[in-house]
JSON list of C-alpha atoms in Angstrom, two decimals:
[
{"chain": "A", "resi": 1, "resn": "MET", "atom": "CA", "xyz": [17.71, 9.34, -52.01]},
{"chain": "A", "resi": 2, "resn": "ARG", "atom": "CA", "xyz": [14.55, 10.69, -53.67]},
{"chain": "A", "resi": 3, "resn": "PRO", "atom": "CA", "xyz": [14.60, 14.32, -54.89]},
{"chain": "A", "resi": 4, "resn": "LEU", "atom": "CA", "xyz": [12.12, 15.48, -52.24]},
{"chain": "A", "resi": 5, "resn": "ALA", "atom": "CA", "xyz": [14.16, 13.88, -49.46]},
{"chain": "A", "resi": 6, "resn": "ALA", "atom": "CA", "xyz": [17.31, 15.51, -50.81]},
{"chain": "A", "resi": 7, "resn": "LEU", "atom": "CA", "xyz": [15.51, 18.85, -50.97]},
{"chain": "A", "resi": 8, "resn": "LEU", "atom": "CA", "xyz": [14.36, 18.59, -47.36]},
{"chain": "A", "resi": 9, "resn": "LEU", "atom": "CA", "xyz": [17.84, 17.55, -46.23]},
{"chain": "A", "resi": 10, "resn": "LEU", "atom": "CA", "xyz": [19.36, 20.42, -48.17]},
{"chain": "A", "resi": 11, "resn": "LEU", "atom": "CA", "xyz": [16.92, 22.95, -46.71]},
{"chain": "A", "resi": 12, "resn": "ALA", "atom": "CA", "xyz": [17.73, 21.74, -43.21]},
{"chain": "A", "resi": 13, "resn": "CYS", "atom": "CA", "xyz": [21.47, 22.13, -43.88]},
{"chain": "A", "resi": 14, "resn": "LEU", "atom": "CA", "xyz": [21.03, 25.59, -45.40]},
{"chain": "A", "resi": 15, "resn": "GLY", "atom": "CA", "xyz": [19.02, 26.72, -42.42]},
{"chain": "A", "resi": 16, "resn": "ALA", "atom": "CA", "xyz": [22.17, 26.43, -40.29]},
{"chain": "A", "resi": 17, "resn": "ALA", "atom": "CA", "xyz": [24.18, 28.66, -42.63]},
{"chain": "A", "resi": 18, "resn": "PRO", "atom": "CA", "xyz": [22.16, 31.80, -43.37]},
{"chain": "A", "resi": 19, "resn": "ARG", "atom": "CA", "xyz": [24.55, 33.30, -45.94]},
{"chain": "A", "resi": 20, "resn": "GLN", "atom": "CA", "xyz": [22.73, 33.05, -49.25]},
{"chain": "A", "resi": 21, "resn": "ALA", "atom": "CA", "xyz": [19.84, 30.66, -49.63]},
{"chain": "A", "resi": 22, "resn": "LEU", "atom": "CA", "xyz": [18.34, 28.84, -52.55]},
{"chain": "A", "resi": 23, "resn": "SER", "atom": "CA", "xyz": [14.78, 29.82, -53.32]},
{"chain": "A", "resi": 24, "resn": "SER", "atom": "CA", "xyz": [11.92, 27.56, -54.28]},
{"chain": "A", "resi": 25, "resn": "TYR", "atom": "CA", "xyz": [12.31, 28.94, -57.79]},
{"chain": "A", "resi": 26, "resn": "ASP", "atom": "CA", "xyz": [15.91, 27.66, -57.88]},
{"chain": "A", "resi": 27, "resn": "PHE", "atom": "CA", "xyz": [14.83, 24.15, -56.91]},
{"chain": "A", "resi": 28, "resn": "ILE", "atom": "CA", "xyz": [12.02, 24.21, -59.45]},
{"chain": "A", "resi": 29, "resn": "ALA", "atom": "CA", "xyz": [14.33, 25.44, -62.21]},
{"chain": "A", "resi": 30, "resn": "LEU", "atom": "CA", "xyz": [16.86, 22.68, -61.48]},
{"chain": "A", "resi": 31, "resn": "GLU", "atom": "CA", "xyz": [14.17, 19.99, -61.37]},
{"chain": "A", "resi": 32, "resn": "VAL", "atom": "CA", "xyz": [12.30, 21.17, -64.47]},
{"chain": "A", "resi": 33, "resn": "CYS", "atom": "CA", "xyz": [15.47, 21.36, -66.54]},
{"chain": "A", "resi": 34, "resn": "TYR", "atom": "CA", "xyz": [16.71, 17.93, -65.47]},
{"chain": "A", "resi": 35, "resn": "THR", "atom": "CA", "xyz": [13.39, 16.13, -65.85]},
{"chain": "A", "resi": 36, "resn": "THR", "atom": "CA", "xyz": [12.65, 17.83, -69.18]},
{"chain": "A", "resi": 37, "resn": "ILE", "atom": "CA", "xyz": [15.96, 16.72, -70.62]},
{"chain": "A", "resi": 38, "resn": "MET", "atom": "CA", "xyz": [15.52, 13.17, -69.31]},
{"chain": "A", "resi": 39, "resn": "ALA", "atom": "CA", "xyz": [11.92, 12.86, -70.54]},
{"chain": "A", "resi": 40, "resn": "ARG", "atom": "CA", "xyz": [11.81, 14.92, -73.72]},
{"chain": "A", "resi": 41, "resn": "TYR", "atom": "CA", "xyz": [15.21, 14.88, -75.37]},
{"chain": "A", "resi": 42, "resn": "TYR", "atom": "CA", "xyz": [15.09, 13.17, -78.76]},
{"chain": "A", "resi": 43, "resn": "ARG", "atom": "CA", "xyz": [17.43, 10.37, -77.68]},
{"chain": "A", "resi": 44, "resn": "PRO", "atom": "CA", "xyz": [18.12, 8.68, -74.34]},
{"chain": "A", "resi": 45, "resn": "VAL", "atom": "CA", "xyz": [20.37, 10.66, -72.00]},
{"chain": "A", "resi": 46, "resn": "ASP", "atom": "CA", "xyz": [22.85, 9.13, -69.56]},
{"chain": "A", "resi": 47, "resn": "PRO", "atom": "CA", "xyz": [22.11, 10.56, -66.10]},
{"chain": "A", "resi": 48, "resn": "VAL", "atom": "CA", "xyz": [25.81, 10.33, -65.19]},
{"chain": "A", "resi": 49, "resn": "ALA", "atom": "CA", "xyz": [26.69, 12.50, -68.20]},
{"chain": "A", "resi": 50, "resn": "LEU", "atom": "CA", "xyz": [23.99, 15.02, -67.26]},
{"chain": "A", "resi": 51, "resn": "GLN", "atom": "CA", "xyz": [25.22, 15.17, -63.67]},
{"chain": "A", "resi": 52, "resn": "ALA", "atom": "CA", "xyz": [28.81, 15.56, -64.88]},
{"chain": "A", "resi": 53, "resn": "GLY", "atom": "CA", "xyz": [27.72, 18.42, -67.14]},
{"chain": "A", "resi": 54, "resn": "ALA", "atom": "CA", "xyz": [25.98, 20.13, -64.22]},
{"chain": "A", "resi": 55, "resn": "ARG", "atom": "CA", "xyz": [29.14, 19.81, -62.13]},
{"chain": "A", "resi": 56, "resn": "THR", "atom": "CA", "xyz": [31.27, 21.16, -64.98]},
{"chain": "A", "resi": 57, "resn": "GLY", "atom": "CA", "xyz": [28.96, 24.17, -65.23]},
{"chain": "A", "resi": 58, "resn": "MET", "atom": "CA", "xyz": [29.16, 24.77, -61.48]},
{"chain": "A", "resi": 59, "resn": "LEU", "atom": "CA", "xyz": [32.96, 24.52, -61.43]},
{"chain": "A", "resi": 60, "resn": "ALA", "atom": "CA", "xyz": [33.31, 26.89, -64.39]},
{"chain": "A", "resi": 61, "resn": "TYR", "atom": "CA", "xyz": [31.04, 29.39, -62.67]},
{"chain": "A", "resi": 62, "resn": "LEU", "atom": "CA", "xyz": [33.00, 29.18, -59.40]},
{"chain": "A", "resi": 63, "resn": "ARG", "atom": "CA", "xyz": [36.28, 29.74, -61.23]},
{"chain": "A", "resi": 64, "resn": "SER", "atom": "CA", "xyz": [34.74, 32.73, -63.02]},
{"chain": "A", "resi": 65, "resn": "ARG", "atom": "CA", "xyz": [34.02, 34.18, -59.56]},
{"chain": "A", "resi": 66, "resn": "GLY", "atom": "CA", "xyz": [37.69, 33.93, -58.58]},
{"chain": "A", "resi": 67, "resn": "ILE", "atom": "CA", "xyz": [37.50, 30.68, -56.62]},
{"chain": "A", "resi": 68, "resn": "ALA", "atom": "CA", "xyz": [40.75, 29.02, -57.68]},
{"chain": "A", "resi": 69, "resn": "ASN", "atom": "CA", "xyz": [40.23, 25.43, -56.49]},
{"chain": "A", "resi": 70, "resn": "PRO", "atom": "CA", "xyz": [36.51, 24.85, -55.97]},
{"chain": "A", "resi": 71, "resn": "VAL", "atom": "CA", "xyz": [35.55, 21.62, -54.26]},
{"chain": "A", "resi": 72, "resn": "LEU", "atom": "CA", "xyz": [32.40, 19.60, -54.88]},
{"chain": "A", "resi": 73, "resn": "PRO", "atom": "CA", "xyz": [31.40, 16.39, -53.08]},
{"chain": "A", "resi": 74, "resn": "HIS", "atom": "CA", "xyz": [32.60, 13.14, -54.63]},
{"chain": "A", "resi": 75, "resn": "ARG", "atom": "CA", "xyz": [29.94, 11.44, -56.77]},
{"chain": "A", "resi": 76, "resn": "ALA", "atom": "CA", "xyz": [29.58, 7.77, -57.64]},
{"chain": "A", "resi": 77, "resn": "ALA", "atom": "CA", "xyz": [30.63, 6.73, -61.14]},
{"chain": "A", "resi": 78, "resn": "LYS", "atom": "CA", "xyz": [27.31, 4.92, -61.65]},
{"chain": "A", "resi": 79, "resn": "THR", "atom": "CA", "xyz": [23.92, 6.26, -60.70]},
{"chain": "A", "resi": 80, "resn": "ASP", "atom": "CA", "xyz": [20.31, 6.17, -61.79]},
{"chain": "A", "resi": 81, "resn": "ARG", "atom": "CA", "xyz": [18.28, 9.13, -63.02]},
{"chain": "A", "resi": 82, "resn": "TYR", "atom": "CA", "xyz": [16.78, 9.94, -59.61]},
{"chain": "A", "resi": 83, "resn": "ALA", "atom": "CA", "xyz": [20.07, 9.77, -57.71]},
{"chain": "A", "resi": 84, "resn": "ALA", "atom": "CA", "xyz": [21.70, 11.97, -60.35]},
{"chain": "A", "resi": 85, "resn": "GLU", "atom": "CA", "xyz": [18.94, 14.57, -59.98]},
{"chain": "A", "resi": 86, "resn": "SER", "atom": "CA", "xyz": [19.30, 14.51, -56.20]},
{"chain": "A", "resi": 87, "resn": "GLY", "atom": "CA", "xyz": [23.07, 14.74, -56.56]},
{"chain": "A", "resi": 88, "resn": "ILE", "atom": "CA", "xyz": [22.78, 17.90, -58.65]},
{"chain": "A", "resi": 89, "resn": "VAL", "atom": "CA", "xyz": [20.53, 19.53, -56.05]},
{"chain": "A", "resi": 90, "resn": "VAL", "atom": "CA", "xyz": [22.87, 18.53, -53.22]},
{"chain": "A", "resi": 91, "resn": "ASP", "atom": "CA", "xyz": [25.90, 19.82, -55.17]},
{"chain": "A", "resi": 92, "resn": "VAL", "atom": "CA", "xyz": [24.22, 23.20, -55.74]},
{"chain": "A", "resi": 93, "resn": "GLY", "atom": "CA", "xyz": [23.32, 23.37, -52.04]},
{"chain": "A", "resi": 94, "resn": "THR", "atom": "CA", "xyz": [26.88, 22.49, -51.06]},
{"chain": "A", "resi": 95, "resn": "VAL", "atom": "CA", "xyz": [28.25, 25.24, -53.31]},
{"chain": "A", "resi": 96, "resn": "VAL", "atom": "CA", "xyz": [25.86, 27.78, -51.80]},
{"chain": "A", "resi": 97, "resn": "SER", "atom": "CA", "xyz": [26.78, 26.79, -48.24]},
{"chain": "A", "resi": 98, "resn": "ARG", "atom": "CA", "xyz": [30.55, 26.80, -48.96]},
{"chain": "A", "resi": 99, "resn": "TYR", "atom": "CA", "xyz": [30.82, 29.86, -51.18]},
{"chain": "A", "resi": 100, "resn": "GLY", "atom": "CA", "xyz": [27.59, 31.74, -50.46]},
{"chain": "A", "resi": 101, "resn": "SER", "atom": "CA", "xyz": [29.03, 35.22, -50.00]},
{"chain": "A", "resi": 102, "resn": "ARG", "atom": "CA", "xyz": [31.16, 34.90, -53.15]},
{"chain": "A", "resi": 103, "resn": "ILE", "atom": "CA", "xyz": [28.46, 33.79, -55.58]},
{"chain": "A", "resi": 104, "resn": "ARG", "atom": "CA", "xyz": [25.07, 34.77, -56.94]},
{"chain": "A", "resi": 105, "resn": "THR", "atom": "CA", "xyz": [22.64, 31.88, -56.52]},
{"chain": "A", "resi": 106, "resn": "ASP", "atom": "CA", "xyz": [20.67, 32.61, -59.69]},
{"chain": "A", "resi": 107, "resn": "ASP", "atom": "CA", "xyz": [23.90, 32.67, -61.72]},
{"chain": "A", "resi": 108, "resn": "LEU", "atom": "CA", "xyz": [24.98, 29.37, -60.14]},
{"chain": "A", "resi": 109, "resn": "VAL", "atom": "CA", "xyz": [21.66, 27.73, -61.04]},
{"chain": "A", "resi": 110, "resn": "ASN", "atom": "CA", "xyz": [21.90, 29.05, -64.61]},
{"chain": "A", "resi": 111, "resn": "ALA", "atom": "CA", "xyz": [25.49, 27.77, -64.91]},
{"chain": "A", "resi": 112, "resn": "THR", "atom": "CA", "xyz": [24.38, 24.36, -63.61]},
{"chain": "A", "resi": 113, "resn": "ILE", "atom": "CA", "xyz": [21.56, 24.15, -66.16]},
{"chain": "A", "resi": 114, "resn": "ALA", "atom": "CA", "xyz": [23.83, 25.40, -68.96]},
{"chain": "A", "resi": 115, "resn": "GLY", "atom": "CA", "xyz": [26.31, 22.66, -67.99]},
{"chain": "A", "resi": 116, "resn": "GLU", "atom": "CA", "xyz": [23.59, 20.02, -68.24]},
{"chain": "A", "resi": 117, "resn": "LEU", "atom": "CA", "xyz": [22.63, 21.26, -71.70]},
{"chain": "A", "resi": 118, "resn": "ALA", "atom": "CA", "xyz": [26.29, 21.41, -72.80]},
{"chain": "A", "resi": 119, "resn": "ALA", "atom": "CA", "xyz": [26.65, 17.75, -71.79]},
{"chain": "A", "resi": 120, "resn": "LEU", "atom": "CA", "xyz": [24.21, 16.88, -74.59]},
{"chain": "A", "resi": 121, "resn": "HIS", "atom": "CA", "xyz": [26.75, 18.11, -77.19]},
{"chain": "A", "resi": 122, "resn": "ASP", "atom": "CA", "xyz": [23.83, 19.55, -79.15]},
{"chain": "A", "resi": 123, "resn": "PRO", "atom": "CA", "xyz": [24.35, 23.02, -80.64]},
{"chain": "A", "resi": 124, "resn": "TYR", "atom": "CA", "xyz": [20.59, 23.66, -80.56]},
{"chain": "A", "resi": 125, "resn": "SER", "atom": "CA", "xyz": [20.11, 22.90, -76.87]},
{"chain": "A", "resi": 126, "resn": "VAL", "atom": "CA", "xyz": [21.25, 26.01, -75.03]},
{"chain": "A", "resi": 127, "resn": "LEU", "atom": "CA", "xyz": [20.14, 28.14, -72.13]},
{"chain": "A", "resi": 128, "resn": "PHE", "atom": "CA", "xyz": [19.21, 31.70, -73.05]},
{"chain": "A", "resi": 129, "resn": "PRO", "atom": "CA", "xyz": [19.86, 34.29, -70.35]},
{"chain": "A", "resi": 130, "resn": "PRO", "atom": "CA", "xyz": [16.79, 36.57, -70.08]},
{"chain": "A", "resi": 131, "resn": "ALA", "atom": "CA", "xyz": [18.26, 39.41, -72.18]},
{"chain": "A", "resi": 132, "resn": "ALA", "atom": "CA", "xyz": [19.37, 37.03, -74.95]},
{"chain": "A", "resi": 133, "resn": "TYR", "atom": "CA", "xyz": [15.97, 35.32, -74.91]},
{"chain": "A", "resi": 134, "resn": "LYS", "atom": "CA", "xyz": [14.16, 38.66, -75.32]},
{"chain": "A", "resi": 135, "resn": "LYS", "atom": "CA", "xyz": [16.47, 39.53, -78.21]},
{"chain": "A", "resi": 136, "resn": "PHE", "atom": "CA", "xyz": [15.88, 36.13, -79.84]},
{"chain": "A", "resi": 137, "resn": "VAL", "atom": "CA", "xyz": [12.10, 36.31, -79.47]},
{"chain": "A", "resi": 138, "resn": "GLY", "atom": "CA", "xyz": [12.15, 39.93, -80.64]},
{"chain": "A", "resi": 139, "resn": "PHE", "atom": "CA", "xyz": [14.00, 38.76, -83.73]},
{"chain": "A", "resi": 140, "resn": "LEU", "atom": "CA", "xyz": [11.22, 36.27, -84.46]},
{"chain": "A", "resi": 141, "resn": "ASP", "atom": "CA", "xyz": [8.26, 38.52, -83.62]},
{"chain": "A", "resi": 142, "resn": "GLY", "atom": "CA", "xyz": [6.62, 39.89, -86.72]},
{"chain": "A", "resi": 143, "resn": "LYS", "atom": "CA", "xyz": [9.23, 38.62, -89.12]},
{"chain": "A", "resi": 144, "resn": "ALA", "atom": "CA", "xyz": [8.77, 35.99, -91.76]},
{"chain": "A", "resi": 145, "resn": "VAL", "atom": "CA", "xyz": [10.67, 32.82, -91.00]},
{"chain": "A", "resi": 146, "resn": "ALA", "atom": "CA", "xyz": [11.35, 29.79, -93.14]},
{"chain": "A", "resi": 147, "resn": "GLY", "atom": "CA", "xyz": [10.28, 26.29, -92.25]},
{"chain": "A", "resi": 148, "resn": "ILE", "atom": "CA", "xyz": [7.60, 23.70, -92.83]},
{"chain": "A", "resi": 149, "resn": "GLY", "atom": "CA", "xyz": [5.03, 25.37, -90.55]},
{"chain": "A", "resi": 150, "resn": "ALA", "atom": "CA", "xyz": [4.80, 22.62, -87.99]},
{"chain": "A", "resi": 151, "resn": "GLU", "atom": "CA", "xyz": [5.69, 22.06, -84.36]},
{"chain": "A", "resi": 152, "resn": "LEU", "atom": "CA", "xyz": [7.82, 18.99, -83.80]},
{"chain": "A", "resi": 153, "resn": "ASP", "atom": "CA", "xyz": [7.78, 16.77, -80.72]},
{"chain": "A", "resi": 154, "resn": "VAL", "atom": "CA", "xyz": [9.46, 13.56, -79.60]},
{"chain": "A", "resi": 155, "resn": "ASP", "atom": "CA", "xyz": [7.36, 10.51, -78.80]},
{"chain": "A", "resi": 156, "resn": "PRO", "atom": "CA", "xyz": [8.27, 9.68, -75.16]},
{"chain": "A", "resi": 157, "resn": "GLN", "atom": "CA", "xyz": [8.04, 5.94, -75.71]},
{"chain": "A", "resi": 158, "resn": "THR", "atom": "CA", "xyz": [9.70, 5.47, -79.09]},
{"chain": "A", "resi": 159, "resn": "HIS", "atom": "CA", "xyz": [11.85, 8.65, -79.10]},
{"chain": "A", "resi": 160, "resn": "VAL", "atom": "CA", "xyz": [10.78, 9.22, -82.70]},
{"chain": "A", "resi": 161, "resn": "VAL", "atom": "CA", "xyz": [10.34, 12.80, -83.89]},
{"chain": "A", "resi": 162, "resn": "ARG", "atom": "CA", "xyz": [6.76, 13.53, -84.87]},
{"chain": "A", "resi": 163, "resn": "ILE", "atom": "CA", "xyz": [4.64, 16.48, -85.94]},
{"chain": "A", "resi": 164, "resn": "ALA", "atom": "CA", "xyz": [2.68, 17.72, -82.91]},
{"chain": "A", "resi": 165, "resn": "ASP", "atom": "CA", "xyz": [0.85, 20.61, -84.53]},
{"chain": "A", "resi": 166, "resn": "VAL", "atom": "CA", "xyz": [0.52, 22.32, -87.93]},
{"chain": "A", "resi": 167, "resn": "PHE", "atom": "CA", "xyz": [0.46, 26.13, -87.90]},
{"chain": "A", "resi": 168, "resn": "PRO", "atom": "CA", "xyz": [-2.56, 27.77, -89.55]},
{"chain": "A", "resi": 169, "resn": "GLY", "atom": "CA", "xyz": [-1.92, 28.89, -93.12]},
{"chain": "A", "resi": 170, "resn": "SER", "atom": "CA", "xyz": [1.19, 26.78, -93.51]}
]
């Protein structure tokens, strides 16, 4: 099922259960995170591993909210990148429809994204909550930092790290 079809199906299902709904922002955040990881990470990413990480994040969040034995739909052991993305969206929608009054949707989406990033097993790929991000950026603002003075990027075809831009005066 394509992501848009899954989104429309999910919206139709959520319309029947008016507890707590996912916003357009939630869908965009889930899609942007997933597609960014798949397209821009420095090495190829297994969509099954990313989907498993998202599910791990969701389950951890549900347990943190006092839900002892959370249930998610069964997922196929093999999937392609588009089915995995759709599966994540459907799983989030299922969690909202099952546990809506016991969760905060924005926290669930953040936990899902954090789970995807954790599945990369990369200590530098993390999700900053807004307060932590402001603190991090505040730490960098106006302070001298060390480095080579260049912005790095990953070539989408070869997955080779390259210099995308050189900072003035570096």
